[in-house]
Tab-separated table of N, CA and C in Angstrom:
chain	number	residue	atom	x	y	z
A	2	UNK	N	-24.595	-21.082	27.559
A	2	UNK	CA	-25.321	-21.121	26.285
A	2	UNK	C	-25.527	-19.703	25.793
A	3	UNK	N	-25.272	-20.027	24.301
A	3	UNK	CA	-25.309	-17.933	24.059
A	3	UNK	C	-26.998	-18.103	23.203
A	4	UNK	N	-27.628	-17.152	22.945
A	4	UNK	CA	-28.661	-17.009	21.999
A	4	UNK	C	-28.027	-16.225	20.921
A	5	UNK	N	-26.745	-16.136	20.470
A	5	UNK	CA	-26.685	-15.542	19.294
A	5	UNK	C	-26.936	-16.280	17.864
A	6	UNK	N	-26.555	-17.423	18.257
A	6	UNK	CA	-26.544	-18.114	16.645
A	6	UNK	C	-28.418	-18.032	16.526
A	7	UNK	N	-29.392	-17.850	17.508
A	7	UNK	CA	-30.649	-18.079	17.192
A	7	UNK	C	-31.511	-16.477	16.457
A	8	UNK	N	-30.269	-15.769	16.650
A	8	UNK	CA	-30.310	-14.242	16.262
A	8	UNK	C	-29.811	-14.533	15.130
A	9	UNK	N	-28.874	-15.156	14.374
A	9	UNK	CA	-28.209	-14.619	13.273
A	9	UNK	C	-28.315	-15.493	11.970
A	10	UNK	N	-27.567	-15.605	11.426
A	10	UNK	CA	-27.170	-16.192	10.253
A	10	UNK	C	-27.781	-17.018	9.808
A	11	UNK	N	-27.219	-18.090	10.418
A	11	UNK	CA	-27.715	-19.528	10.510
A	11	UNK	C	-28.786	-20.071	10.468
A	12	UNK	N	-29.609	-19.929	11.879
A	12	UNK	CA	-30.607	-20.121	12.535
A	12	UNK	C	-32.542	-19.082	12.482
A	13	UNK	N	-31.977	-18.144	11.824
A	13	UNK	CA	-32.962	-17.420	12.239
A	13	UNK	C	-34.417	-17.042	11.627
A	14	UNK	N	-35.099	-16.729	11.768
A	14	UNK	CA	-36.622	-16.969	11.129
A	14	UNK	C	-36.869	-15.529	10.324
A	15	UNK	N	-37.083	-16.016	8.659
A	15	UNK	CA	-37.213	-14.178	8.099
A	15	UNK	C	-38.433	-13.575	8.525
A	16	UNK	N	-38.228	-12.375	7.800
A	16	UNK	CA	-39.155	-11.480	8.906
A	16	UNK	C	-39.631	-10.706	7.462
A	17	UNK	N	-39.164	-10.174	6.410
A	17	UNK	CA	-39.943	-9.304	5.443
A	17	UNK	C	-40.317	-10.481	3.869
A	18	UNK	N	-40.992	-10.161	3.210
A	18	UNK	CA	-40.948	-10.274	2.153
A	18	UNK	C	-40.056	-9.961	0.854
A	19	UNK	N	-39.653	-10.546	-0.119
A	19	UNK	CA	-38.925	-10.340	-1.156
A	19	UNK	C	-39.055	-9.239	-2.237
A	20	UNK	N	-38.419	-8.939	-3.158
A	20	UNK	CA	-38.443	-8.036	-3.703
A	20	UNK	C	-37.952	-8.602	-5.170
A	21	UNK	N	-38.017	-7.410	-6.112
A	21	UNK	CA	-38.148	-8.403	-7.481
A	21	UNK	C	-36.565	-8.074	-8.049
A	22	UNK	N	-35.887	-7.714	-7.370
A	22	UNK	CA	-34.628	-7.070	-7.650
A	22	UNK	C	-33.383	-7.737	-7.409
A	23	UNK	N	-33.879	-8.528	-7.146
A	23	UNK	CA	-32.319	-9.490	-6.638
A	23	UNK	C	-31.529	-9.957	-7.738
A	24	UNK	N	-29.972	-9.961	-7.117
A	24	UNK	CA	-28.947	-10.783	-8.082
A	24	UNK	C	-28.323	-11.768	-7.078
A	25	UNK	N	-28.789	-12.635	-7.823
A	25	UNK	CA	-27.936	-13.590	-6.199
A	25	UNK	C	-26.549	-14.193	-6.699
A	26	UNK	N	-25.502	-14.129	-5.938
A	26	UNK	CA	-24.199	-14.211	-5.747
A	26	UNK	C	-23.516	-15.788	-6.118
A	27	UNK	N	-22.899	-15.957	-7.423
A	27	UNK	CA	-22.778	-17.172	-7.628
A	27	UNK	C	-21.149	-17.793	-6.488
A	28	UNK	N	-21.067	-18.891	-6.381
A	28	UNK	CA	-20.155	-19.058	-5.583
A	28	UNK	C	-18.797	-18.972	-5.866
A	29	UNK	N	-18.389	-18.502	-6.562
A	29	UNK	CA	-17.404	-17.483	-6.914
A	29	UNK	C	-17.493	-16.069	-6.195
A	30	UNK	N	-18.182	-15.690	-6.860
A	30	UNK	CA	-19.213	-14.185	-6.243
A	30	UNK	C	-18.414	-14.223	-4.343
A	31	UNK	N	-19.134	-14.881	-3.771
A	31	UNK	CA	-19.297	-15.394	-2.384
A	31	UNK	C	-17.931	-15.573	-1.918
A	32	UNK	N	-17.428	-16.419	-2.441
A	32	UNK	CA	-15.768	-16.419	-2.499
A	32	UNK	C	-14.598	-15.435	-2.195
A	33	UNK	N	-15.331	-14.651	-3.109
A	33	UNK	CA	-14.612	-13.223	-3.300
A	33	UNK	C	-15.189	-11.855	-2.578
A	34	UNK	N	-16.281	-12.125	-1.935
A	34	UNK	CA	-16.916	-10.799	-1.340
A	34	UNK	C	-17.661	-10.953	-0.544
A	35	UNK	N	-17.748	-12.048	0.123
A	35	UNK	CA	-18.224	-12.489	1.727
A	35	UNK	C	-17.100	-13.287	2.104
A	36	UNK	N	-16.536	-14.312	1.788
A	36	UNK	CA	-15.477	-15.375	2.357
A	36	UNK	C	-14.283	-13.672	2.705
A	37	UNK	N	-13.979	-14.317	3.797
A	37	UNK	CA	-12.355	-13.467	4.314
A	37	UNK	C	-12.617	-12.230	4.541
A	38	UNK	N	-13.881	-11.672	4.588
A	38	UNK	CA	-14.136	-10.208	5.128
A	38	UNK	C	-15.015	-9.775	6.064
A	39	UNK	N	-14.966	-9.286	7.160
A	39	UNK	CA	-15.554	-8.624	8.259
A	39	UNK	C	-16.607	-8.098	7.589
A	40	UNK	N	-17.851	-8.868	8.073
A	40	UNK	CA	-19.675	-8.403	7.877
A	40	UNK	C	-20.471	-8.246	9.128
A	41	UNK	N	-21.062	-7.073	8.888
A	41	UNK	CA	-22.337	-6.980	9.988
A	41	UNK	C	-23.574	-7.319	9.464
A	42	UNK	N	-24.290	-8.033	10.089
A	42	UNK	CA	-25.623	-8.618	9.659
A	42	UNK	C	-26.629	-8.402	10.882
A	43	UNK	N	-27.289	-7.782	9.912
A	43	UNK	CA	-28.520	-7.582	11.071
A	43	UNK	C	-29.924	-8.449	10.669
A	44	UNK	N	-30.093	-9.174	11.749
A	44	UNK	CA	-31.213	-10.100	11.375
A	44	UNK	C	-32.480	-9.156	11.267
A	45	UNK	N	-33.321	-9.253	10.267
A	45	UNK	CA	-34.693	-8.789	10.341
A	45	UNK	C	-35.475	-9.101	11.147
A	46	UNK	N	-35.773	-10.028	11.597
A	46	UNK	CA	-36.816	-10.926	12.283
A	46	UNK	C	-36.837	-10.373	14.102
A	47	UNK	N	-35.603	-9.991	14.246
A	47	UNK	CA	-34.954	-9.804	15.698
A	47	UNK	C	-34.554	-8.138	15.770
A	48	UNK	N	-33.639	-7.842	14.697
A	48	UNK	CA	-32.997	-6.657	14.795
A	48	UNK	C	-31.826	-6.648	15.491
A	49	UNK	N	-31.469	-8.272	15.895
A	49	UNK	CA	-30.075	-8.088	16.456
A	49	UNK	C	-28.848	-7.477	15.482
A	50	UNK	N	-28.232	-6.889	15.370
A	50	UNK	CA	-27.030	-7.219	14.373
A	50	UNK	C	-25.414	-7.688	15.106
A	51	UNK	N	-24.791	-8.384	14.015
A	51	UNK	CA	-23.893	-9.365	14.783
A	51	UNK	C	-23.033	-9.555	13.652
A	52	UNK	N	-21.503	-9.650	13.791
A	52	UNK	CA	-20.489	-9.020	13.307
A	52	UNK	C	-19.810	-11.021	12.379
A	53	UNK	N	-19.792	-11.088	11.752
A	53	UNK	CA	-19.619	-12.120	11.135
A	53	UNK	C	-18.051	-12.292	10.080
A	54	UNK	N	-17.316	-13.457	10.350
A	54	UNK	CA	-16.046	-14.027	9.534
A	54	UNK	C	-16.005	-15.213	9.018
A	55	UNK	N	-16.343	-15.463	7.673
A	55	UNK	CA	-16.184	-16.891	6.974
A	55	UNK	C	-14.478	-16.229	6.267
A	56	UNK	N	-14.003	-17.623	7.139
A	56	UNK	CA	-12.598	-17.519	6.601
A	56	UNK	C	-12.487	-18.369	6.147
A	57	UNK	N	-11.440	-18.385	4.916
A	57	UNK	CA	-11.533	-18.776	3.775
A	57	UNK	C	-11.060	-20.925	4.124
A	58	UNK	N	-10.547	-20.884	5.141
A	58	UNK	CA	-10.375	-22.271	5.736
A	58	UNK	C	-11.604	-23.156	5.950
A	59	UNK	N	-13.028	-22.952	6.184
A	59	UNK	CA	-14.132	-23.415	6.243
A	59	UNK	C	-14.499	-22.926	7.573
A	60	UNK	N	-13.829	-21.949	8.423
A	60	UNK	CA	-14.304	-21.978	9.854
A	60	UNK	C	-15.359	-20.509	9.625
A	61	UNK	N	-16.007	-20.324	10.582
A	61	UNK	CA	-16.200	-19.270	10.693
A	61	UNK	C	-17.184	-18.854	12.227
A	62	UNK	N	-16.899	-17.299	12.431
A	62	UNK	CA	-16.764	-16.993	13.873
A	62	UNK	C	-17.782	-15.470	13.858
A	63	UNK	N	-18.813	-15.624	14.692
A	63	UNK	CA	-19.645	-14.597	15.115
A	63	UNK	C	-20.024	-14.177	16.293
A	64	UNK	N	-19.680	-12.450	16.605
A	64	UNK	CA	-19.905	-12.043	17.606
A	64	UNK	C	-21.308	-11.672	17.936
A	65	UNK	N	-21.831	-11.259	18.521
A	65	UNK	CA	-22.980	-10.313	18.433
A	65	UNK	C	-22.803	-8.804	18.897
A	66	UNK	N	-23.827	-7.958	18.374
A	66	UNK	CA	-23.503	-6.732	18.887
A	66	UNK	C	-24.276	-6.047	19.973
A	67	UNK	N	-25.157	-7.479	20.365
A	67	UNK	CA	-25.871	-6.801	21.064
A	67	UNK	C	-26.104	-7.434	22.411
A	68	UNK	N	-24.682	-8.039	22.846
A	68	UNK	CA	-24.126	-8.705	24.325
A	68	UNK	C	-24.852	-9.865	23.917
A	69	UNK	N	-25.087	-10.816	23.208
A	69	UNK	CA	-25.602	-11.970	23.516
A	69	UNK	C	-23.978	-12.969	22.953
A	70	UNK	N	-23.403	-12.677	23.048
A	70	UNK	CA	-21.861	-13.559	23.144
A	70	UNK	C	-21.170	-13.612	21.978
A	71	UNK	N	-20.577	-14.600	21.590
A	71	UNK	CA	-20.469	-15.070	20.132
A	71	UNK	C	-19.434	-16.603	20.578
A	72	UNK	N	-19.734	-16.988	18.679
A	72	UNK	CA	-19.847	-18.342	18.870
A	72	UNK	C	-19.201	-18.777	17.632
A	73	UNK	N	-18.653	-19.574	17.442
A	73	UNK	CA	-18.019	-20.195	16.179
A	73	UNK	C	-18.399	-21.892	15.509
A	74	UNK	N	-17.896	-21.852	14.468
A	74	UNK	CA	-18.806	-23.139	13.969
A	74	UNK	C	-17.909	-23.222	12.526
A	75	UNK	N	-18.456	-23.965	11.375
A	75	UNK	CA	-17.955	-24.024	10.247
A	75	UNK	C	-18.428	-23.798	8.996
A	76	UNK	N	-18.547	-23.350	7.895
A	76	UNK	CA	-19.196	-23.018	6.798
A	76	UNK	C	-19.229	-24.255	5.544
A	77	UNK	N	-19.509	-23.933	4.873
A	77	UNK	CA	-19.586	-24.801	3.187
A	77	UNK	C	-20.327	-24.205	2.558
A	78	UNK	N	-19.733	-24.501	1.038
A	78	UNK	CA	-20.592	-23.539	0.348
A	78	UNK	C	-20.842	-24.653	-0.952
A	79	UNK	N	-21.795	-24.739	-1.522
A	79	UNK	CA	-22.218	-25.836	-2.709
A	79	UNK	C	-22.157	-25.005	-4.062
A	80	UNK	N	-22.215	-25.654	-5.365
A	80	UNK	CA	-22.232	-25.147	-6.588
A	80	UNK	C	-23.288	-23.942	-6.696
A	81	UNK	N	-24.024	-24.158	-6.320
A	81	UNK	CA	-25.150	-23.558	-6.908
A	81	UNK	C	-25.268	-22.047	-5.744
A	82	UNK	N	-24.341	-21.696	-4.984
A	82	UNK	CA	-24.277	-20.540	-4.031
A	82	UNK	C	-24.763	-20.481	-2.674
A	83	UNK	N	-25.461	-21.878	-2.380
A	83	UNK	CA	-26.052	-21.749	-1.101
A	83	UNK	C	-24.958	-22.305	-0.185
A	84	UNK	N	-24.911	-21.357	1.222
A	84	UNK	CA	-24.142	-21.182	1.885
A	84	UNK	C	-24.652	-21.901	3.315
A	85	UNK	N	-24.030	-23.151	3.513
A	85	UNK	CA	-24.476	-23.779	5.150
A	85	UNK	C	-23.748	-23.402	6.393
A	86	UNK	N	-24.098	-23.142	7.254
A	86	UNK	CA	-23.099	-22.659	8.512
A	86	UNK	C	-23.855	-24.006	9.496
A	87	UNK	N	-22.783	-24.418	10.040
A	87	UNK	CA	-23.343	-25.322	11.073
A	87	UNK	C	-22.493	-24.761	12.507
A	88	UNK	N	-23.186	-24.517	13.584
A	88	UNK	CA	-23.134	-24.045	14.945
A	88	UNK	C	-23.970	-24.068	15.841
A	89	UNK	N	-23.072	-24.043	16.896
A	89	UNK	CA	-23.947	-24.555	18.484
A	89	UNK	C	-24.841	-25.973	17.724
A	90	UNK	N	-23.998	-26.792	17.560
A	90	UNK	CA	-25.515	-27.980	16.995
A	90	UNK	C	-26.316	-27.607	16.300
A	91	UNK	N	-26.391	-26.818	15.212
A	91	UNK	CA	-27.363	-26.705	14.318
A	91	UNK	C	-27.086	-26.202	13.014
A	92	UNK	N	-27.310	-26.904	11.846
A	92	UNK	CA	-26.856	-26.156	10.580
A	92	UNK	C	-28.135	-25.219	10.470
A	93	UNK	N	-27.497	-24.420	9.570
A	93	UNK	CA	-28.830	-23.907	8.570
A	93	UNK	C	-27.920	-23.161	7.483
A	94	UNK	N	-29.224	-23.023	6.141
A	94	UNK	CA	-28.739	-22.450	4.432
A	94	UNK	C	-29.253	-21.436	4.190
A	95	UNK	N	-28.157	-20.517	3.463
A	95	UNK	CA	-28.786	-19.346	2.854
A	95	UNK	C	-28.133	-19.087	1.506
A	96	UNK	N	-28.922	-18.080	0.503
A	96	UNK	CA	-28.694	-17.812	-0.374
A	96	UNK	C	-28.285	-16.375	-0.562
A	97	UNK	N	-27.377	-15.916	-0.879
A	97	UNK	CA	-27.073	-14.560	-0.639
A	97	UNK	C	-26.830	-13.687	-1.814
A	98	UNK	N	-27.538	-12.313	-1.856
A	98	UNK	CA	-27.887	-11.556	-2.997
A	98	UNK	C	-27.614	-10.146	-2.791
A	99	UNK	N	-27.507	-9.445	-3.896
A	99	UNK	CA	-27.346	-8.226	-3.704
A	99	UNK	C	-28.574	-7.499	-3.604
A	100	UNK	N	-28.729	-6.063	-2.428
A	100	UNK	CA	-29.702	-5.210	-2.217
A	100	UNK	C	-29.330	-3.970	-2.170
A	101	UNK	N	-29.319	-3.242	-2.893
A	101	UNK	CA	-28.576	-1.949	-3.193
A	101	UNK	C	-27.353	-2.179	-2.935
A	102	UNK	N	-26.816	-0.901	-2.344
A	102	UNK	CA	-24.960	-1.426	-2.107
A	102	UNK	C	-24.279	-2.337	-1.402
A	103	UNK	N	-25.535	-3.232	-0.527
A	103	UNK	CA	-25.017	-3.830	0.095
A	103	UNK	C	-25.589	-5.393	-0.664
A	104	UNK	N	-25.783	-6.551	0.619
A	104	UNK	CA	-25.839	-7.223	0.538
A	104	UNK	C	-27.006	-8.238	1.241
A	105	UNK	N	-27.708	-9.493	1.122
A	105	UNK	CA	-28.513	-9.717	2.022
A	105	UNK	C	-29.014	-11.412	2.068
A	106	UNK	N	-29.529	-12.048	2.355
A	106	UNK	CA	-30.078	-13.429	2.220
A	106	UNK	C	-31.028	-14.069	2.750
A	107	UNK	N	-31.310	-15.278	2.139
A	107	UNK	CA	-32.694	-15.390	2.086
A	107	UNK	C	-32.578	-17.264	1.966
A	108	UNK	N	-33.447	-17.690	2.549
A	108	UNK	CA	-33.542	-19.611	2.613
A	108	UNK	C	-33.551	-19.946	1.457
A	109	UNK	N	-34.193	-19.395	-0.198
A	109	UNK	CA	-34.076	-19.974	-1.209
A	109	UNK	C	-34.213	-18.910	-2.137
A	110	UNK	N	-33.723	-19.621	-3.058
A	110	UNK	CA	-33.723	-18.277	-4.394
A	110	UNK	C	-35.402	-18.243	-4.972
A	111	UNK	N	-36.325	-18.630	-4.294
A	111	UNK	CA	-37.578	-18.477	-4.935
A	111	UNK	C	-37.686	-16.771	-4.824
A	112	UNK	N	-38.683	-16.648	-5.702
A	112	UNK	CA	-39.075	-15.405	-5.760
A	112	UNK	C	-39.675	-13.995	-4.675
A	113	UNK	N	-40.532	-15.054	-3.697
A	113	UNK	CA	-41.244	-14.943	-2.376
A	113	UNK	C	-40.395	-15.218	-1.643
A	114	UNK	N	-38.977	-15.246	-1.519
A	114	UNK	CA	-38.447	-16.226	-0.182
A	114	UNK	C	-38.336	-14.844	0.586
A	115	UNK	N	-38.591	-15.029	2.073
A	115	UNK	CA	-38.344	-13.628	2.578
A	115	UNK	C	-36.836	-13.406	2.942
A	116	UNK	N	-36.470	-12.093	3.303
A	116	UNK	CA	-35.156	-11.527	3.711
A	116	UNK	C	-35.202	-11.823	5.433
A	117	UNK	N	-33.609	-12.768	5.240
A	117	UNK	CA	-33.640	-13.714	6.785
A	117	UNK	C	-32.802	-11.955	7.380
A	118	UNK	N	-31.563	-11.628	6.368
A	118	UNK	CA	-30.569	-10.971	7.303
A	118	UNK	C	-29.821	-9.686	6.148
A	119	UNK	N	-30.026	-8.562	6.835
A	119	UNK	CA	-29.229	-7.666	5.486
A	119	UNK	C	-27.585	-8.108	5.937
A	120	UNK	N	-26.987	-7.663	5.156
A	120	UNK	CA	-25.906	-7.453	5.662
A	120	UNK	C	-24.666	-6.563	4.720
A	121	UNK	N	-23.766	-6.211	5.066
A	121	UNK	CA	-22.454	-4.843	4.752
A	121	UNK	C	-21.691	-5.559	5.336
A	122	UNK	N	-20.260	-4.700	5.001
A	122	UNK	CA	-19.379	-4.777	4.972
A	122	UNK	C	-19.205	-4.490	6.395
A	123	UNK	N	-18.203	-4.396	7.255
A	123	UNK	CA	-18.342	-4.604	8.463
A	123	UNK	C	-16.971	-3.724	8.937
């Protein structure tokens, strides 16, 4: 059993508060600049960071960087930009937005939703 998916993406519990600055990524957006490219995401909540691939087939595959294993599972993405990963037995959704040059996400586009995971280019 790995504890990474409980570190990352998917699974993990936010840790800061929101900010009033967000553009969140329509699924197009997402398509084109998370789908098919090597991301590091570092969870807030933990501080793990862990190296992430949504390929453009629906699969997608995460290492960690911080020896807790890695693990693979499958993605979907709905109209409206929210992004489900289901792994190790467990889905979970995020909404993903821009934060300065990079990138980051959050359980809902509310205003208050906190920041689950930053994440870059990888």
């Amino acid at each position: 059993a790995l504890s990474l998916a409980a570190s990352a993406f998917a699974l993990a519990q936010p840790a800061q508060a929101a900010s009033d600055d967000r553009t969140y990524l329509s699924k197009p957006e997402i398509e084109t600049q998370i789908v098919g490219r090597g991301i590091l995401s570092k969870n807030l909540a933990s501080g793990k960071l862990s190296h992430w691939e949504f390929h453009p087939d629906g699969r997608v595959d995460a290492i960690s960087r911080n020896g807790l294993g890695s693990a693979s599972g499958t993605w979907t993405l709905r109209d409206d930009g929210q992004m489900c990963v289901s792994m190790l037995g467990r889905t979970g959704c995020r909404y993903w937005f821009r934060k300065g040059g990079s990138f980051a996400n959050a359980d809902s586009k509310a205003r208050d939703a906190q920041v689950v995971a930053e994440v870059s280019y990888d």
